[in-house]
Amino acid sequence: MKKGFMKKIGMTSIMAILMGTMLVGCGGSEQVESKEGAYNIGVFQYTQHKALDEANKGFVKALDDSGISYTLDQQNASGDPSTTQTIAQKLVDDKKDLIFAIATPSAQAVAGLTKDIPIVLTAVTDPADAGLVVSNEAPGGNVTGTSDLNPVEKQVELLKQLLPEAKTVGILYCSAEANSKLQVNLVKEVCSNNGLTTKEFTVSNSNEIQTVVESMIGKVDVIYTPTDNVISNAMATVAMVATNNQLPIICGEENQVTAGALATYSVDYEKLGYKAGEMAVKILKGEAKAGDLPIEYLSDEEYKLSVNEETAKTLNIDLSVLE
């Protein structure tokens, strides 16, 4: 945060506190100094992992680039459902000028509490399927934003390039995430069209991940992981177990590759957040209503190929096929 966040202060700084800068203690949060005439924006991130952090960063950059005056109330639920509801209620009660919701659970929580405050979301694969908008083309209501629908066809094509002998794909995801189930259905369809068999493996929380990954050994030739918050947070564990058993992972986004997965074509989450920030500025300035702005997506040229060369070496994967 750039706008007046304070970590620890001495006695000489007490006057600064009395002038308005403060910390808010709910779920990992941060509120900047209030400015007269500034837009009061709540930023509600469901959990902390790099992809969502980058979306947050992109959103703030778009606000800065626009030149508007604003106050941010940063809130993070750390993936806890109870905290998610508490934060959502707080942001609505505070009557924010706009709420930026990062990931489906946070977006659903605030959207269920207000029809008046504009909500701009990101990192939601299909807002219509999640019940957040009437349709992605014409949202209606008070919600719009950017989708992180990942290029599943390109990812399956990548899988076939790197692993031409693979026949069975194990899809690993959290059953509690609506976004993930949507992606699973897409992956199953694309795999079927490419002559690949799929098997689903689900977890309900992070404590089950290691056991479930171990259960995949010998049953599948490759693991596919969508842009799932629970799996993304635990990708280091998933990759450790899988790689130690010579089981490659094709994943939904590049930060999972950084954590040990083999490869992906990925959404650029900072660009995704930036697009959402541009939409928020239009809404705040009265140039558009949330419900009139279609859900936006990244273009094909904005997807990024990411490969973990160390993982490829460990798995004896030939990367020259990508050249």
XYZ file of C-alpha atoms in Angstrom:
323
model
C 0.000 0.000 0.000
C 1.251 3.490 -0.875
C -1.220 5.801 0.798
C -0.289 6.222 4.435
C -0.241 2.722 5.855
C 1.552 2.606 9.235
C 3.123 -0.456 10.797
C 4.474 0.625 14.195
C 4.587 4.137 15.546
C 6.126 5.834 18.540
C 4.713 8.388 20.913
C 5.740 11.226 18.607
C 3.291 9.954 15.976
C 0.152 9.973 18.103
C -1.070 13.166 16.437
C -0.964 11.405 13.060
C -3.371 8.805 14.403
C -5.741 11.465 15.660
C -5.736 13.018 12.185
C -7.284 9.931 10.664
C -4.805 7.222 9.701
C -5.754 3.896 11.174
C -5.515 0.147 10.897
C -8.579 -2.072 10.771
C -8.198 -5.491 12.375
C -10.701 -7.709 10.569
C -9.321 -10.660 8.653
C -6.038 -9.011 7.702
C -6.914 -5.510 6.576
C -5.579 -2.071 5.914
C -7.243 1.311 5.678
C -5.493 4.408 4.372
C -5.842 7.978 5.531
C -9.240 9.432 4.705
C -9.215 12.324 2.221
C -11.924 14.919 1.899
C -13.713 14.498 -1.416
C -11.980 11.199 -2.211
C -13.795 8.093 -3.412
C -14.083 5.536 -0.608
C -13.298 2.107 -2.091
C -13.359 -1.275 -0.380
C -11.000 -3.943 -1.727
C -12.074 -7.413 -0.659
C -9.640 -10.245 -1.431
C -10.818 -13.739 -0.536
C -7.414 -15.223 0.241
C -3.748 -14.474 -0.211
C -1.869 -16.081 -3.054
C 0.186 -14.539 -5.812
C -2.430 -14.512 -8.585
C -4.979 -12.649 -6.448
C -2.263 -10.378 -5.068
C -1.344 -9.422 -8.635
C -4.982 -8.679 -9.498
C -5.112 -6.412 -6.442
C -1.912 -4.689 -7.543
C -3.235 -4.136 -11.071
C -6.460 -2.626 -9.749
C -4.610 -0.117 -7.581
C -2.299 0.792 -10.475
C -5.300 1.558 -12.666
C -6.699 3.854 -9.963
C -3.357 5.641 -9.675
C -3.005 6.005 -13.445
C -6.494 7.504 -13.680
C -5.557 10.401 -11.411
C -8.641 10.120 -9.202
C -8.456 10.819 -5.476
C -9.377 7.762 -3.448
C -9.232 6.013 -0.093
C -8.746 2.234 0.023
C -9.948 -0.152 2.705
C -8.041 -3.375 2.008
C -9.613 -6.529 3.477
C -8.461 -10.151 3.199
C -10.542 -13.055 4.511
C -7.614 -15.531 4.439
C -9.932 -18.089 2.855
C -12.186 -18.321 5.911
C -15.945 -18.431 5.127
C -17.008 -16.867 8.425
C -14.530 -14.012 8.042
C -15.699 -13.573 4.453
C -19.244 -12.832 5.621
C -18.032 -10.532 8.394
C -15.916 -8.465 6.017
C -18.687 -8.292 3.425
C -21.121 -6.958 6.021
C -18.585 -4.387 7.228
C -17.901 -3.037 3.739
C -21.616 -2.724 3.008
C -22.345 -1.112 6.384
C -19.548 1.384 5.730
C -21.424 2.477 2.585
C -18.404 2.350 0.302
C -18.608 4.182 -3.019
C -17.487 0.959 -4.728
C -16.336 -2.510 -3.689
C -13.665 -4.417 -5.614
C -14.158 -8.144 -4.962
C -11.305 -10.520 -5.783
C -12.410 -14.169 -6.306
C -15.868 -15.738 -6.337
C -16.532 -16.174 -2.572
C -15.855 -12.521 -1.782
C -17.916 -11.359 -4.767
C -20.844 -13.582 -3.797
C -20.688 -12.423 -0.179
C -20.934 -8.702 -0.948
C -23.356 -9.125 -3.863
C -25.729 -10.927 -1.505
C -25.834 -7.945 0.832
C -26.270 -4.924 -1.430
C -28.000 -3.975 -4.658
C -26.963 -0.327 -4.349
C -23.168 -0.232 -3.975
C -21.378 -0.858 -7.295
C -19.315 -4.058 -7.209
C -16.447 -4.697 -9.607
C -15.152 -8.263 -9.443
C -12.139 -10.107 -10.799
C -10.733 -13.644 -10.731
C -14.233 -15.043 -11.231
C -14.329 -17.524 -14.105
C -17.996 -17.155 -15.055
C -19.889 -14.449 -13.138
C -23.229 -15.497 -14.676
C -22.745 -19.139 -13.708
C -21.835 -17.993 -10.186
C -25.147 -16.102 -9.957
C -23.478 -12.709 -9.792
C -24.882 -11.176 -12.992
C -27.880 -11.764 -15.245
C -25.538 -12.484 -18.144
C -21.878 -11.832 -18.869
C -22.826 -9.753 -21.908
C -25.401 -7.625 -20.084
C -24.828 -7.931 -16.318
C -27.715 -5.758 -15.106
C -27.878 -4.828 -11.425
C -24.831 -3.471 -9.604
C -22.113 -6.005 -10.516
C -19.558 -6.195 -13.342
C -15.856 -6.934 -13.699
C -13.262 -9.150 -15.355
C -13.215 -12.917 -15.808
C -10.137 -15.114 -15.396
C -11.483 -17.787 -17.734
C -8.307 -19.575 -18.689
C -7.475 -20.893 -22.181
C -8.350 -24.539 -21.562
C -7.962 -25.562 -25.199
C -4.439 -24.121 -25.330
C -3.602 -25.837 -22.035
C -4.769 -29.241 -23.292
C -2.858 -28.677 -26.516
C 0.212 -27.935 -24.385
C -0.383 -31.129 -22.414
C -0.425 -33.179 -25.606
C 2.743 -31.484 -26.873
C 4.740 -32.123 -23.724
C 3.195 -35.484 -22.814
C 2.241 -37.232 -26.067
C 1.958 -40.626 -24.342
C -0.524 -39.395 -21.713
C -3.957 -40.996 -21.856
C -5.576 -40.312 -18.483
C -5.828 -36.847 -16.926
C -6.520 -36.518 -13.212
C -8.350 -33.267 -12.458
C -7.605 -32.015 -8.948
C -9.793 -29.290 -7.428
C -11.697 -28.097 -4.370
C -15.341 -29.177 -4.515
C -16.399 -26.050 -2.588
C -15.344 -23.652 -5.366
C -17.953 -22.943 -8.052
C -15.260 -21.535 -10.334
C -13.377 -24.803 -10.233
C -16.349 -26.988 -11.120
C -17.022 -24.849 -14.182
C -13.414 -25.230 -15.324
C -13.531 -28.977 -14.664
C -16.474 -29.329 -17.032
C -14.584 -27.383 -19.702
C -11.450 -29.482 -19.265
C -13.412 -32.720 -19.444
C -15.041 -31.641 -22.693
C -11.779 -30.515 -24.303
C -9.942 -33.642 -23.159
C -12.702 -35.837 -24.561
C -12.452 -34.039 -27.885
C -8.726 -34.796 -27.868
C -9.045 -38.495 -27.060
C -8.081 -38.161 -23.405
C -9.809 -39.845 -20.458
C -10.414 -37.800 -17.291
C -10.844 -38.689 -13.633
C -11.901 -36.224 -10.938
C -10.181 -35.957 -7.554
C -11.633 -33.483 -5.066
C -10.715 -31.978 -1.722
C -12.955 -29.991 0.594
C -10.069 -28.188 2.317
C -6.280 -27.908 2.262
C -5.798 -30.593 4.923
C -6.889 -33.281 2.451
C -4.581 -32.308 -0.402
C -1.531 -34.473 0.263
C -3.605 -37.603 0.827
C -5.677 -37.025 -2.318
C -2.606 -36.373 -4.492
C -1.001 -39.547 -3.175
C -4.167 -41.425 -4.149
C -3.694 -40.292 -7.764
C -0.367 -42.057 -8.170
C -0.662 -44.961 -10.594
C -4.198 -43.972 -11.631
C -3.450 -41.077 -13.983
C -0.675 -40.005 -16.353
C -0.877 -36.283 -15.668
C -2.605 -33.939 -13.212
C -4.596 -30.894 -14.304
C -5.331 -28.171 -11.723
C -7.683 -25.250 -12.517
C -7.402 -21.724 -11.109
C -8.572 -23.005 -7.739
C -7.753 -20.932 -4.639
C -7.296 -23.907 -2.310
C -5.097 -25.831 -4.748
C -3.113 -22.715 -5.711
C -2.294 -22.026 -2.071
C -1.049 -25.595 -1.640
C 0.642 -26.088 -5.012
C 4.065 -26.540 -3.409
C 2.694 -29.618 -1.622
C 0.860 -30.887 -4.714
C 3.994 -30.488 -6.843
C 6.268 -32.095 -4.280
C 4.175 -35.264 -4.059
C 3.486 -35.427 -7.792
C 7.017 -34.724 -8.995
C 8.539 -37.179 -6.526
C 6.331 -39.776 -8.183
C 7.125 -38.679 -11.767
C 3.645 -37.274 -12.251
C 3.570 -33.980 -14.246
C 1.101 -31.151 -13.607
C -0.474 -28.938 -16.247
C -2.163 -26.095 -14.399
C -4.470 -23.121 -14.678
C -2.113 -20.217 -14.029
C 1.565 -19.292 -13.990
C 1.980 -18.895 -10.227
C 1.240 -22.603 -9.867
C 4.128 -23.189 -12.292
C 6.388 -21.075 -10.107
C 5.358 -23.278 -7.168
C 6.385 -26.468 -8.984
C 3.815 -27.413 -11.635
C 5.194 -28.220 -15.084
C 3.553 -25.726 -17.452
C 0.551 -23.639 -18.489
C -0.851 -20.956 -20.689
C -1.948 -18.431 -18.106
C -4.050 -15.347 -17.568
C -1.991 -12.301 -16.557
C -3.681 -11.402 -13.273
C -2.127 -7.962 -12.980
C -3.572 -7.060 -16.396
C -6.887 -8.562 -15.309
C -6.943 -6.392 -12.188
C -5.946 -3.355 -14.229
C -8.906 -3.855 -16.577
C -11.176 -4.089 -13.542
C -9.667 -0.875 -12.186
C -10.397 0.934 -15.433
C -14.018 -0.225 -15.179
C -14.200 0.980 -11.581
C -12.958 4.440 -12.546
C -15.692 4.759 -15.194
C -18.319 3.819 -12.619
C -16.983 6.154 -9.920
C -16.820 9.092 -12.335
C -20.396 8.487 -13.433
C -19.411 7.594 -16.987
C -21.114 4.186 -16.782
C -23.263 2.024 -14.526
C -21.939 -1.348 -13.393
C -24.859 -3.249 -14.856
C -24.287 -1.717 -18.281
C -20.640 -2.820 -18.558
C -20.162 -6.340 -19.992
C -17.812 -8.738 -18.237
C -14.364 -8.313 -19.791
C -11.776 -10.956 -20.704
C -8.134 -10.926 -21.698
C -7.375 -11.304 -25.390
C -5.547 -14.351 -26.813
C -2.265 -12.449 -27.123
C -2.392 -11.575 -23.416
C -2.109 -15.225 -22.307
C 1.378 -16.267 -21.231
C 3.263 -19.539 -21.696
C 4.965 -20.512 -18.446
C 7.229 -23.542 -18.000
C 9.108 -24.702 -14.913
C 12.408 -25.865 -16.396
C 13.596 -27.440 -13.138
C 10.436 -29.543 -12.898
C 10.778 -30.504 -16.572
C 14.350 -31.651 -15.971
C 13.324 -33.740 -12.958
C 10.541 -35.367 -14.990
C 12.745 -35.812 -18.087
C 10.328 -33.756 -20.193
C 11.656 -32.591 -23.578
C 10.925 -28.861 -23.871
C 12.345 -28.582 -27.382
C 8.874 -29.441 -28.764
C 7.787 -25.946 -27.709
C 10.414 -24.200 -29.837
